[in-house]
Amino acid sequence: MAELHIIGQIVGASGFPHKSLFCKWGLQTGCAWKLLSGLREGQTQVDNPVIQDMAYWSHPIDVHYATKGLQGWPKLYMQVWHQDSFGRNELCGYGFCHIPSSPGTHDIQCVTWRPLGTWQEQLSQMFVGGGPQLKHSDLIYTGADRYRLQTMAMGKVHLQLSIILRNFDQYGVEY
Amino acid sequence: MASTENLREKIKSKRKALQASLGGSRQVDDNRASVAVEIENGARNENARKVEEIQNEDEQVENLKRTMKAQRQRRKKMLIDDIDDVHSEESIQEVNIITHQQRTLPPLPVPTPRTSFAEYSMREKMREKLKAARSKAQSAIQQEEASAPPQHLTPFKDQTSVIQFDTEVDEEDMKTAGVDELPHPSSKVRFHEIANKIKQKSKDGFPSAEEAYNFFTFNFDPEPEEAEEKSKKQKRVGAPKKIDHEEESEGDWDEEESTIRTEAEEEEEGEEEDQPLVKDNMDNEDDYLFIIDQTARDFLVIRAPDYESYYSRQQKDKKVLFTPSILTVATSEKIPEDMQPRFLEDEGIYVGERPKVSKSNQNILEHRLLKNKEGKKWFGSDGRIIALPNPIKQTYTRPPIFSLHEKVDPAIETFYKKAEKSIDDNRYIAGSMELQGRFQLDIDISGIVFTHHPMFSREHVLAAKLVQLYDQYLCRQQHNLAGLYSDKLCALRNAVKSITDYHHVHISVTQRRLVEYKSEIRTTRRMCHMEQEKDWTLLKNLVKVWKDVKSLREFQKFTNTPVKLCLRRQQINRKADEINYEREIQTEVAELLEDYQEEYENKLAEYKKKYEEWKAWRKAKKAKKKKKKSSDEQETDDTEESSMFEEFPKPDPPEQVDVSLVEQQVRTTAARIRRKPGEPVLTPELSMTATVTPTNQCPRGEQLRRQDVQRSTLYAKIIFNNKEVSRTSSQTLSADFRIHFGQIFNVQIINWPESIKIQIFETMGMSSTKTEVFIPIPETTVLTGSALIDEIEFSNAHRITFDHEGVGSGVPFSFEADGSNQMILLTSGKLACSVSWAVREDGVPLIPPVLHENVGVQRSLKHVDAILSIGTSGLTDMKKLARWAAESRLDPNDPSNACLMQLIMSATSGEALDHDYFRLEQLQEEFNFVSDEVFNKSKRFRLLQLRNEEVAEFHNFKQVPILDREISEKIFQEYEKKCHEKDTVDITSHLDPHRALVARFLQKVRDSVKNRFLLAKHHYILSDMVVEEAVPSISSGDSRMLGISLFKLAEPRRPLRPRRKERKKVTAQNLSDGDIKLLVNIIRAYDVPIRKSIGGKPALTSRSARSINETFSTSQIPQSPTQSHEWFTNQTSVRPFVEVSFQRTVRQTSTAEGQNPNWNEELEIPFRAPNGDYSTASLQSVSDDVFINVFDEVVYDVLEDDRERGSDVHTRVERHWLGAVQVPFSTIYSQSRIDGTFRINTPPVLLGYSKERNLSSERGWEAVRSLSEGSYLSLFITVEPHLVPGEAVNEKMIEMLRKLETQEDEKLLQKAEKFQKEVKQKFPNRRCVTLVTDLTGKLVFITRFIKALSPPQELLDAFPQDYEATTELVARYVSLMPFLPDSISFAGICDLWCTSDQFLNLLAGDEEEHAVLLCNYFLAMGKKAWLVIGTAIPEGPTAYVLTYEQNQYVIWNSTTGQYYGQFDAFCPLQSVSCLVSADNVWFNVQKYETVMRVHFDTSKPNLWKPFFSRNFPFPGLSSVQPEELVYRRTDKAAAVELQDKIEKILKEKIMEWRPRHPTRWNRYCTATLRQFLPKLEFSRGGEVGDDHSAELQNQLGDYRISGFPINMSFSELSPIIEAVHSTGVHNTMIPQVEFALAVYVHPYPNNVLSVWIYVASLVRSR
């Protein structure tokens, strides 16, 4: 019974057109995975960097999984949101990354995108904020037909994850 | 020669050893080397060579030896000339030998651990050259070699083979050799020098980096002439086999090398070697010396860097490089020579457009291609490079997406969402990722039908009744249960008949079936009769009500309602009917008879059996009698008695059933429940066809009523989560009291639906009434469209009367003229509405993902469908359902069960059922590491998960073991047990089953409350996360503070008047074990009981107990000389010390003396939080108490021999418990410090002590106090470091609650908030309580708790005359209720108030509950009583009771039953902030808040600010308390049983606490004590001590007794044990000590138990 312990943090985000960002994150696993402890989703605070462009959240992640199979290796998906000067929240990017499968500390950069929407939507987004969002947010990490979506590249989310694996070698998994 | 032979042997062995030792390591290096070296060839030969080598090994060795010998001799000659040659060393020697063996592998080019590459290759070369030289020697062409002895040359063949072998290696060596070729191996001298250097260094293993560098960079000057010469020579020699010319060129100095080698070998053999070798050694030494003089500088030549001119380089490059030109290639070159270029395009053939390539690039490519062989094939016939047409299309092939909403896959659909502010509601449905729009509830309000309305006229009432009955009738008619049952009966009868007809053979199966059928028939018949009866009575009622209506209409001469009932008669064939009727009766009778017969037979059989027994007995008796008569006459009495005792009753034979009687019975029931035969069948039919009398024809009252009806309008408000979301249009009440709204409200929600409420407002002129209807939150399966309109009944308790015909509501009225048969009807009706989840256009239901909070929502859908009533979500176990169906014998033919049956059928058929789903992760099973069972069984995972879930048992479990086997199964046992037996009562741990139930109930309440608040707890606000110290500013309100601190600076220092400084608060998170200490400062005590002429008495008693009858209190007998050793203990009245015990850690002060001792000592006690969890919630739930015990230290002299008195001191110290103060840790924690004077709880009787003040005359002020006041202790307790009490959490909770739910009026809530804010501003320290939380978590106004409730009658009857005694008894009764602080039971949550009946049921509560109960009792007893909210020591914020008696105010501590006058200095109540009565709350706005200085006259608004004043009058809040408290009598037997149990357990415990000493029990004393305890209870611990101790002393004269009774209320066993332990009775170490322990449990009503424990230790006096 292999165990996976993810300890780390969502360091921050860079390269976004806006400042004042926050992030909602979650972990998605297959059905063979069992959450032993920790929170599998959360939300960071809003960071509005004064100097430089990178927003720092340093949001801790500490999740302990047990698994009986390799399928559905955990993915970390996130939504970056922007809080504008009126306190309104609008979507700024979707992204996901796989949890690294080798033990040790990993610095991960997760690129994000957001749906583009029609030109009318883009226009209204420019003037009144808001923006197109996915109706089904699981599309962030499921690959189905995503290529048809017209999207726009956004910034990167920086993650620092330390992975502890246990007992995987007992089941013939090498890393 | 013998010596040489010997030598040879030695060399051989040595070599072998070396080979063995070095072979391994070498091999590896060589292997590695091979890769780099294998450039030329020779690799192929290696395998072959290997074989050869093995064969030749021995020969080689031989050869080598021989050659060595030859060379040695040769060398001897040469030595003189080239002395420089003499060198080489062991390592080289070894390597040479080894390489000899492993020649198969190419030499090592990389530096090895032992030798550098160069060194090695050099050696290798030397070796080769040696071989060459050898061959030369053999060929005997060389003159030098001529002197070689012939025997060395003999094995010629072998030699050649070796050479052959060597040369091959040399081929490989070519590369390395080649490296050296240009800088040809130069002067021997230099080489040797370097070699020597290396040798020198390699003594320590490796050449240094510098040397290696020198070696490689060193330019060995070529000696061209010599090389040429030699090569010529070599050519002349003509090596026997293929030898490369390079090799040959080197040949000449190879010879020298060979000499080097041999010399090296000699060196190695140095010790054994004879004279010349010694000389060699000498030479070597010379060599060393020589080497020392050399430096690397000597070998270096500084040169300018090589420069090659650009031109020459270009020339060189030209030779090797090809640079294609960028000039156009002539077409002729590109096509075959004899052809003309052909242009297909010109010929009219289509040629695709070529991709664009720049001309120059194309030219370069063409040049390059042409340079290649067959380069022309790349060119087409037109002389251009063959190319495919340009692949880039000019037009877009991907179809553009025109409209986003037509073709887009729903999976990737996006929607435009406006930027919006997040809603800060913690009950927000969506988790972090679920922001998928809104959820929607559709609330359909179709209408209201009143079943009673205040404006109903009498006729309406009847009509409503009629309609109701008719509805019922229709409903029954539809179900037709009676018909169904009679059909079933018929069928069953037929079945029975068929069985009896066809199966004459009595097979067991049929027999059994018959029996089954018969029982079925019986039950069905009973059901059938019941249903028939119901039908019949319904019909009769219907007719009766209709008749009433008719008579009423006649009486009042107008018609109000259109109701009309027609009874349709259906004539039937009288005869047939009669026959039918008769037949049915007959069958029934027959069946009954059969049953009776069966019964009779059974009975008869039984009778017979009994009769036989009786007969036998009688016979025996007779026989006995005979025997007796013959025997002794005296005994007969006894035997007769015994036989009389055993008298066997003669059984009565059963009676036969009378047929006629049975028939009679059947007929009467039939007459009662059924239509008489021949009577027409009546079918009622209700129609609304009666004409209503027009208004103008009605009498005045009726006209008014109708006008009122028309004037009144109704509308409904929809309240979702206590917020109005919408309201219907206003509708006028129609004459038939039906309102049709027919409106559907779509409620888009983002919050969890918690309650849906519809308020029906009825306005009639000015007044309006409000009725609330709660609508259940729909199941997730209830969607719009499929939802059924549900009729929800509602009613309203408002009292409404009219002066017109309307009957009103809540008012008695009567139909009879004389006013009898009154009835009270309340406004009631049915609201037809439905609530369902909306469905989007695309069919997606708008339901929040999980609706987990619908526990406890009662569903009104139950009668709709069986499945629905179970709840689709709850319907998981089909098998269970099937079993239930089988057990309950559902009738499969019943149409109402059809749906269920189908479901069950499909469920039970099991495997055959097709699953309507597919697996998403198909190969999951195949790739699983472990099976699910193993996975789920893992104890580690389980532990981790439980810990994560914060299950109480595993919360803060530290360090989960990494292996499963390290986790013991026991960990889960308790938890599993708890999960399993939630409802069964465990009596072993709780002595009293009721307590166990209460404990369980409390646990449940706690769980539910906890779950409720869990969400709120995890919802953080800014202040939870960010701690910001407020910056003191001068400008704002804090300036006062600053001013004071400035003033303080100027203050004179007063070191003799220390003050307690405010300490910095420490947050609990970063604490660990041992960080927290409890500081207890014991200052002084007052009025400690003193010894009653201690020591003297027991001694006296030992001699005079039997003779002196006078009491001890009066006996003042001087010490006898024999007891003089006790004189010094007797000199002080008491020597008390204080012992503080907390969490089983004990600290004690020094011993002080006298009645008013002064210790002033600080004790430090470590504090340990449960599970090492120092979070606020955990600290709040610490239930440990600090026990502060006062002991008297008694010193006894135990010196045996008086003669030693002068020299020895031998005393025994005994400690006698005097009393205790008990402070719960939770109080200390919440108060952060406790400072004050406490009353010591002294037992009512302290044997050997009295509270009389002998010294009272000395100090005047003490005499003022009465004797009964007891002793006091001044204390200061605090926690170090200062912990932040979990106030923040509580406040948040209350905030939460305020939002959550309350039934209070909005106005009241606002007023309460305002009131609280106002007073908080003026008096921030005074606690204002207006709204409190009840047990269900709702906010309730405090006055609702106060209501006169009578105490148990038993208590009132106890002292019929003595009013005061009764009062005290009541107070005592309340104080006996076990105390359980809320902060413990509801850790980290908040203060919950129970109503008095809940309190009595739970039998556990804190100050508030006690005070409320006591206050209610006092009110019932006719006293003026208030609830006092204030602070007290040590409880902190608390509630007391204030009464006004005989012109003075008395303050009652409800938890102890004590009472104090207003001016009592030792009253624990420190401040008064609120008074609460049943109808108002007063806040103390006086300057002072101490009890003594407060005026309790609430009528003065300048002293007491009332909550309800003239501006806001008391709205008449109804009480939440019950009408009356019901008391259960406590089972006396149970009390006795409990008493025994406690005694047994305590005795066991005492023995357990004394592991090293035997514990003897004095039974006599125990019995005495036991008799005494009930008396104590009766006097409520009053002053009976003196009599008692005298009595005790009388009876146990020979003992010195010290002991006392302890009184507690009983809640659990552990506090009792703890209390006994804290007294330290068991600590007596006196040998021969005996103990006595008696327990008495006095039962009070409602299972309130007063436990008395008398513990005493007895020491036999000499």
PDB file of N, CA and C in Angstrom, chain A residues 3 24 31-32 35-38 66 68 71 77 79 86-87 89 118 124-125 129-133 135-137 145 149 166, chain B residues 404 409-410 412-417 419-421 432-433 435 921 923-924 928-930 932 934-935 940-941 944-945 948 962:
ATOM      1  N   GLU A   3       2.209   4.961  -0.374  1.00  0.00           N
ATOM      2  CA  GLU A   3       1.764   6.256   0.144  1.00  0.00           C
ATOM      3  C   GLU A   3       2.495   7.374  -0.574  1.00  0.00           C
ATOM      4  N   LYS A  24      -7.293  29.536  -6.581  1.00  0.00           N
ATOM      5  CA  LYS A  24      -8.053  28.426  -5.996  1.00  0.00           C
ATOM      6  C   LYS A  24      -7.433  27.164  -6.539  1.00  0.00           C
ATOM      7  N   CYS A  31      -9.679   6.942  -8.744  1.00  0.00           N
ATOM      8  CA  CYS A  31     -10.450   6.349  -7.663  1.00  0.00           C
ATOM      9  C   CYS A  31      -9.610   5.428  -6.792  1.00  0.00           C
ATOM     10  N   ALA A  32      -8.407   5.138  -7.222  1.00  0.00           N
ATOM     11  CA  ALA A  32      -7.581   4.245  -6.404  1.00  0.00           C
ATOM     12  C   ALA A  32      -6.916   4.995  -5.262  1.00  0.00           C
ATOM     13  N   LEU A  35      -7.465   9.741   0.318  1.00  0.00           N
ATOM     14  CA  LEU A  35      -6.893  10.856   1.064  1.00  0.00           C
ATOM     15  C   LEU A  35      -6.761  10.450   2.524  1.00  0.00           C
ATOM     16  N   LEU A  36      -5.567  10.484   3.020  1.00  0.00           N
ATOM     17  CA  LEU A  36      -5.378  10.127   4.429  1.00  0.00           C
ATOM     18  C   LEU A  36      -5.486  11.357   5.310  1.00  0.00           C
ATOM     19  N   SER A  37      -4.815  12.380   4.929  1.00  0.00           N
ATOM     20  CA  SER A  37      -4.957  13.595   5.715  1.00  0.00           C
ATOM     21  C   SER A  37      -4.585  14.789   4.868  1.00  0.00           C
ATOM     22  N   GLY A  38      -5.010  15.899   5.322  1.00  0.00           N
ATOM     23  CA  GLY A  38      -4.735  17.131   4.610  1.00  0.00           C
ATOM     24  C   GLY A  38      -5.938  17.580   3.809  1.00  0.00           C
ATOM     25  N   ALA A  66      -2.914   7.698   0.145  1.00  0.00           N
ATOM     26  CA  ALA A  66      -2.567   6.293   0.039  1.00  0.00           C
ATOM     27  C   ALA A  66      -3.144   5.815  -1.276  1.00  0.00           C
ATOM     28  N   LYS A  68      -3.758   2.418  -4.108  1.00  0.00           N
ATOM     29  CA  LYS A  68      -3.653   1.004  -4.422  1.00  0.00           C
ATOM     30  C   LYS A  68      -3.389   0.818  -5.895  1.00  0.00           C
ATOM     31  N   GLN A  71      -2.938   4.381 -11.462  1.00  0.00           N
ATOM     32  CA  GLN A  71      -3.823   5.184 -12.297  1.00  0.00           C
ATOM     33  C   GLN A  71      -4.359   6.375 -11.527  1.00  0.00           C
ATOM     34  N   TYR A  77      -4.778  21.134  -9.915  1.00  0.00           N
ATOM     35  CA  TYR A  77      -5.334  22.089 -10.854  1.00  0.00           C
ATOM     36  C   TYR A  77      -5.603  23.394 -10.128  1.00  0.00           C
ATOM     37  N   GLN A  79      -7.059  27.625 -10.410  1.00  0.00           N
ATOM     38  CA  GLN A  79      -7.665  28.751 -11.090  1.00  0.00           C
ATOM     39  C   GLN A  79      -7.061  30.000 -10.485  1.00  0.00           C
ATOM     40  N   PHE A  86     -12.402  47.188  -7.445  1.00  0.00           N
ATOM     41  CA  PHE A  86     -13.727  47.285  -6.821  1.00  0.00           C
ATOM     42  C   PHE A  86     -14.010  46.102  -5.927  1.00  0.00           C
ATOM     43  N   GLY A  87     -13.038  45.252  -5.803  1.00  0.00           N
ATOM     44  CA  GLY A  87     -13.262  44.066  -4.994  1.00  0.00           C
ATOM     45  C   GLY A  87     -13.981  42.958  -5.735  1.00  0.00           C
ATOM     46  N   ASN A  89     -14.191  39.847  -8.356  1.00  0.00           N
ATOM     47  CA  ASN A  89     -13.288  38.780  -8.752  1.00  0.00           C
ATOM     48  C   ASN A  89     -13.564  38.367 -10.187  1.00  0.00           C
ATOM     49  N   THR A 118     -16.009  35.129 -27.403  1.00  0.00           N
ATOM     50  CA  THR A 118     -16.293  35.824 -28.650  1.00  0.00           C
ATOM     51  C   THR A 118     -15.802  37.264 -28.564  1.00  0.00           C
ATOM     52  N   SER A 124     -16.607  43.360 -23.922  1.00  0.00           N
ATOM     53  CA  SER A 124     -17.212  43.704 -22.636  1.00  0.00           C
ATOM     54  C   SER A 124     -16.249  43.424 -21.495  1.00  0.00           C
ATOM     55  N   GLN A 125     -15.409  42.435 -21.702  1.00  0.00           N
ATOM     56  CA  GLN A 125     -14.414  42.153 -20.668  1.00  0.00           C
ATOM     57  C   GLN A 125     -13.467  43.334 -20.501  1.00  0.00           C
ATOM     58  N   GLY A 129     -15.116  44.238 -17.173  1.00  0.00           N
ATOM     59  CA  GLY A 129     -14.560  43.155 -16.384  1.00  0.00           C
ATOM     60  C   GLY A 129     -15.304  41.859 -16.578  1.00  0.00           C
ATOM     61  N   GLY A 130     -14.987  40.924 -15.736  1.00  0.00           N
ATOM     62  CA  GLY A 130     -15.582  39.609 -15.894  1.00  0.00           C
ATOM     63  C   GLY A 130     -14.870  38.864 -17.000  1.00  0.00           C
ATOM     64  N   GLY A 131     -15.520  37.889 -17.525  1.00  0.00           N
ATOM     65  CA  GLY A 131     -14.895  37.164 -18.605  1.00  0.00           C
ATOM     66  C   GLY A 131     -15.455  35.784 -18.731  1.00  0.00           C
ATOM     67  N   PRO A 132     -15.166  35.151 -19.840  1.00  0.00           N
ATOM     68  CA  PRO A 132     -15.707  33.810 -20.019  1.00  0.00           C
ATOM     69  C   PRO A 132     -15.057  32.817 -19.069  1.00  0.00           C
ATOM     70  N   GLN A 133     -15.865  31.917 -18.600  1.00  0.00           N
ATOM     71  CA  GLN A 133     -15.368  30.861 -17.712  1.00  0.00           C
ATOM     72  C   GLN A 133     -15.845  29.533 -18.235  1.00  0.00           C
ATOM     73  N   LYS A 135     -17.763  26.224 -18.137  1.00  0.00           N
ATOM     74  CA  LYS A 135     -18.950  25.791 -17.424  1.00  0.00           C
ATOM     75  C   LYS A 135     -18.631  24.588 -16.565  1.00  0.00           C
ATOM     76  N   HIS A 136     -17.803  23.752 -17.095  1.00  0.00           N
ATOM     77  CA  HIS A 136     -17.431  22.541 -16.353  1.00  0.00           C
ATOM     78  C   HIS A 136     -15.961  22.647 -16.027  1.00  0.00           C
ATOM     79  N   SER A 137     -15.699  22.909 -14.777  1.00  0.00           N
ATOM     80  CA  SER A 137     -14.321  23.211 -14.443  1.00  0.00           C
ATOM     81  C   SER A 137     -13.449  21.969 -14.482  1.00  0.00           C
ATOM     82  N   ASP A 145     -11.291  17.091 -25.740  1.00  0.00           N
ATOM     83  CA  ASP A 145     -11.728  18.130 -26.662  1.00  0.00           C
ATOM     84  C   ASP A 145     -11.320  19.528 -26.267  1.00  0.00           C
ATOM     85  N   LEU A 149     -11.067  24.626 -27.788  1.00  0.00           N
ATOM     86  CA  LEU A 149     -11.327  25.842 -27.038  1.00  0.00           C
ATOM     87  C   LEU A 149     -10.376  26.935 -27.510  1.00  0.00           C
ATOM     88  N   ARG A 166       6.379   6.249  -0.573  1.00  0.00           N
ATOM     89  CA  ARG A 166       6.644   5.142   0.334  1.00  0.00           C
ATOM     90  C   ARG A 166       6.047   3.887  -0.242  1.00  0.00           C
TER      91      ARG A 166
ATOM     92  N   LEU B 404     -20.591  30.528 -31.384  1.00  0.00           N
ATOM     93  CA  LEU B 404     -20.120  29.759 -30.236  1.00  0.00           C
ATOM     94  C   LEU B 404     -21.212  28.876 -29.660  1.00  0.00           C
ATOM     95  N   ASP B 409     -19.171  22.062 -28.416  1.00  0.00           N
ATOM     96  CA  ASP B 409     -19.370  20.886 -27.589  1.00  0.00           C
ATOM     97  C   ASP B 409     -19.768  21.342 -26.184  1.00  0.00           C
ATOM     98  N   PRO B 410     -20.787  20.774 -25.628  1.00  0.00           N
ATOM     99  CA  PRO B 410     -21.183  21.233 -24.287  1.00  0.00           C
ATOM    100  C   PRO B 410     -20.071  21.065 -23.264  1.00  0.00           C
ATOM    101  N   ILE B 412     -16.976  21.807 -23.558  1.00  0.00           N
ATOM    102  CA  ILE B 412     -15.996  22.901 -23.507  1.00  0.00           C
ATOM    103  C   ILE B 412     -16.682  24.256 -23.532  1.00  0.00           C
ATOM    104  N   GLU B 413     -17.922  24.225 -23.240  1.00  0.00           N
ATOM    105  CA  GLU B 413     -18.675  25.463 -23.264  1.00  0.00           C
ATOM    106  C   GLU B 413     -18.125  26.449 -22.228  1.00  0.00           C
ATOM    107  N   THR B 414     -18.134  27.658 -22.583  1.00  0.00           N
ATOM    108  CA  THR B 414     -17.781  28.679 -21.601  1.00  0.00           C
ATOM    109  C   THR B 414     -18.975  29.611 -21.453  1.00  0.00           C
ATOM    110  N   PHE B 415     -18.967  30.334 -20.403  1.00  0.00           N
ATOM    111  CA  PHE B 415     -20.031  31.311 -20.261  1.00  0.00           C
ATOM    112  C   PHE B 415     -19.406  32.578 -19.719  1.00  0.00           C
ATOM    113  N   TYR B 416     -20.019  33.634 -20.049  1.00  0.00           N
ATOM    114  CA  TYR B 416     -19.461  34.909 -19.634  1.00  0.00           C
ATOM    115  C   TYR B 416     -19.933  35.210 -18.222  1.00  0.00           C
ATOM    116  N   LYS B 417     -19.001  35.438 -17.376  1.00  0.00           N
ATOM    117  CA  LYS B 417     -19.381  35.733 -16.018  1.00  0.00           C
ATOM    118  C   LYS B 417     -18.915  37.114 -15.652  1.00  0.00           C
ATOM    119  N   ALA B 419     -17.740  40.171 -13.513  1.00  0.00           N
ATOM    120  CA  ALA B 419     -16.908  40.295 -12.330  1.00  0.00           C
ATOM    121  C   ALA B 419     -17.817  40.676 -11.178  1.00  0.00           C
ATOM    122  N   GLU B 420     -17.661  39.969 -10.087  1.00  0.00           N
ATOM    123  CA  GLU B 420     -18.535  40.296  -8.978  1.00  0.00           C
ATOM    124  C   GLU B 420     -17.827  40.058  -7.659  1.00  0.00           C
ATOM    125  N   LYS B 421     -18.386  40.669  -6.668  1.00  0.00           N
ATOM    126  CA  LYS B 421     -17.791  40.535  -5.350  1.00  0.00           C
ATOM    127  C   LYS B 421     -18.163  39.172  -4.785  1.00  0.00           C
ATOM    128  N   SER B 432     -14.363  25.382  -3.352  1.00  0.00           N
ATOM    129  CA  SER B 432     -13.484  26.306  -4.038  1.00  0.00           C
ATOM    130  C   SER B 432     -13.633  26.194  -5.550  1.00  0.00           C
ATOM    131  N   MET B 433     -14.024  25.011  -5.999  1.00  0.00           N
ATOM    132  CA  MET B 433     -14.031  24.828  -7.429  1.00  0.00           C
ATOM    133  C   MET B 433     -15.442  24.758  -8.023  1.00  0.00           C
ATOM    134  N   LEU B 435     -17.881  26.808  -8.631  1.00  0.00           N
ATOM    135  CA  LEU B 435     -18.589  28.046  -8.943  1.00  0.00           C
ATOM    136  C   LEU B 435     -19.379  27.910 -10.235  1.00  0.00           C
ATOM    137  N   GLU B 921     -12.583   3.686 -15.215  1.00  0.00           N
ATOM    138  CA  GLU B 921     -11.183   3.295 -15.244  1.00  0.00           C
ATOM    139  C   GLU B 921     -11.135   1.801 -15.412  1.00  0.00           C
ATOM    140  N   LEU B 923      -9.038  -0.492 -16.492  1.00  0.00           N
ATOM    141  CA  LEU B 923      -7.970  -1.418 -16.141  1.00  0.00           C
ATOM    142  C   LEU B 923      -7.514  -1.234 -14.700  1.00  0.00           C
ATOM    143  N   GLN B 924      -8.308  -0.515 -13.975  1.00  0.00           N
ATOM    144  CA  GLN B 924      -7.930  -0.252 -12.596  1.00  0.00           C
ATOM    145  C   GLN B 924      -7.716  -1.553 -11.827  1.00  0.00           C
ATOM    146  N   ASN B 928      -4.131  -2.898  -9.965  1.00  0.00           N
ATOM    147  CA  ASN B 928      -4.102  -2.572  -8.542  1.00  0.00           C
ATOM    148  C   ASN B 928      -2.920  -3.230  -7.851  1.00  0.00           C
ATOM    149  N   PHE B 929      -2.351  -2.508  -6.950  1.00  0.00           N
ATOM    150  CA  PHE B 929      -1.275  -3.081  -6.138  1.00  0.00           C
ATOM    151  C   PHE B 929      -1.832  -4.107  -5.176  1.00  0.00           C
ATOM    152  N   VAL B 930      -2.885  -3.716  -4.555  1.00  0.00           N
ATOM    153  CA  VAL B 930      -3.475  -4.578  -3.531  1.00  0.00           C
ATOM    154  C   VAL B 930      -4.983  -4.572  -3.731  1.00  0.00           C
ATOM    155  N   ASP B 932      -8.895  -4.243  -2.558  1.00  0.00           N
ATOM    156  CA  ASP B 932      -9.590  -3.231  -1.767  1.00  0.00           C
ATOM    157  C   ASP B 932      -9.621  -3.586  -0.294  1.00  0.00           C
ATOM    158  N   VAL B 934      -7.556  -5.340   1.519  1.00  0.00           N
ATOM    159  CA  VAL B 934      -6.279  -5.095   2.188  1.00  0.00           C
ATOM    160  C   VAL B 934      -6.071  -3.596   2.343  1.00  0.00           C
ATOM    161  N   PHE B 935      -6.455  -2.915   1.304  1.00  0.00           N
ATOM    162  CA  PHE B 935      -6.266  -1.463   1.304  1.00  0.00           C
ATOM    163  C   PHE B 935      -7.062  -0.812   2.420  1.00  0.00           C
ATOM    164  N   ARG B 940      -2.818   1.673   9.699  1.00  0.00           N
ATOM    165  CA  ARG B 940      -2.118   2.976   9.649  1.00  0.00           C
ATOM    166  C   ARG B 940      -2.966   4.007   8.916  1.00  0.00           C
ATOM    167  N   PHE B 941      -3.511   3.585   7.801  1.00  0.00           N
ATOM    168  CA  PHE B 941      -4.313   4.519   7.020  1.00  0.00           C
ATOM    169  C   PHE B 941      -5.536   4.936   7.804  1.00  0.00           C
ATOM    170  N   LEU B 944      -4.570   7.366  10.416  1.00  0.00           N
ATOM    171  CA  LEU B 944      -4.278   8.678   9.833  1.00  0.00           C
ATOM    172  C   LEU B 944      -5.564   9.392   9.454  1.00  0.00           C
ATOM    173  N   GLN B 945      -6.462   8.629   8.888  1.00  0.00           N
ATOM    174  CA  GLN B 945      -7.704   9.257   8.455  1.00  0.00           C
ATOM    175  C   GLN B 945      -8.519   9.736   9.637  1.00  0.00           C
ATOM    176  N   ASN B 948      -7.144  12.755  10.979  1.00  0.00           N
ATOM    177  CA  ASN B 948      -7.432  13.896  10.112  1.00  0.00           C
ATOM    178  C   ASN B 948      -8.862  14.375  10.303  1.00  0.00           C
ATOM    179  N   ILE B 962       4.803   3.748  11.502  1.00  0.00           N
ATOM    180  CA  ILE B 962       4.961   3.628  10.057  1.00  0.00           C
ATOM    181  C   ILE B 962       4.575   2.247   9.565  1.00  0.00           C
TER     182      ILE B 962
END
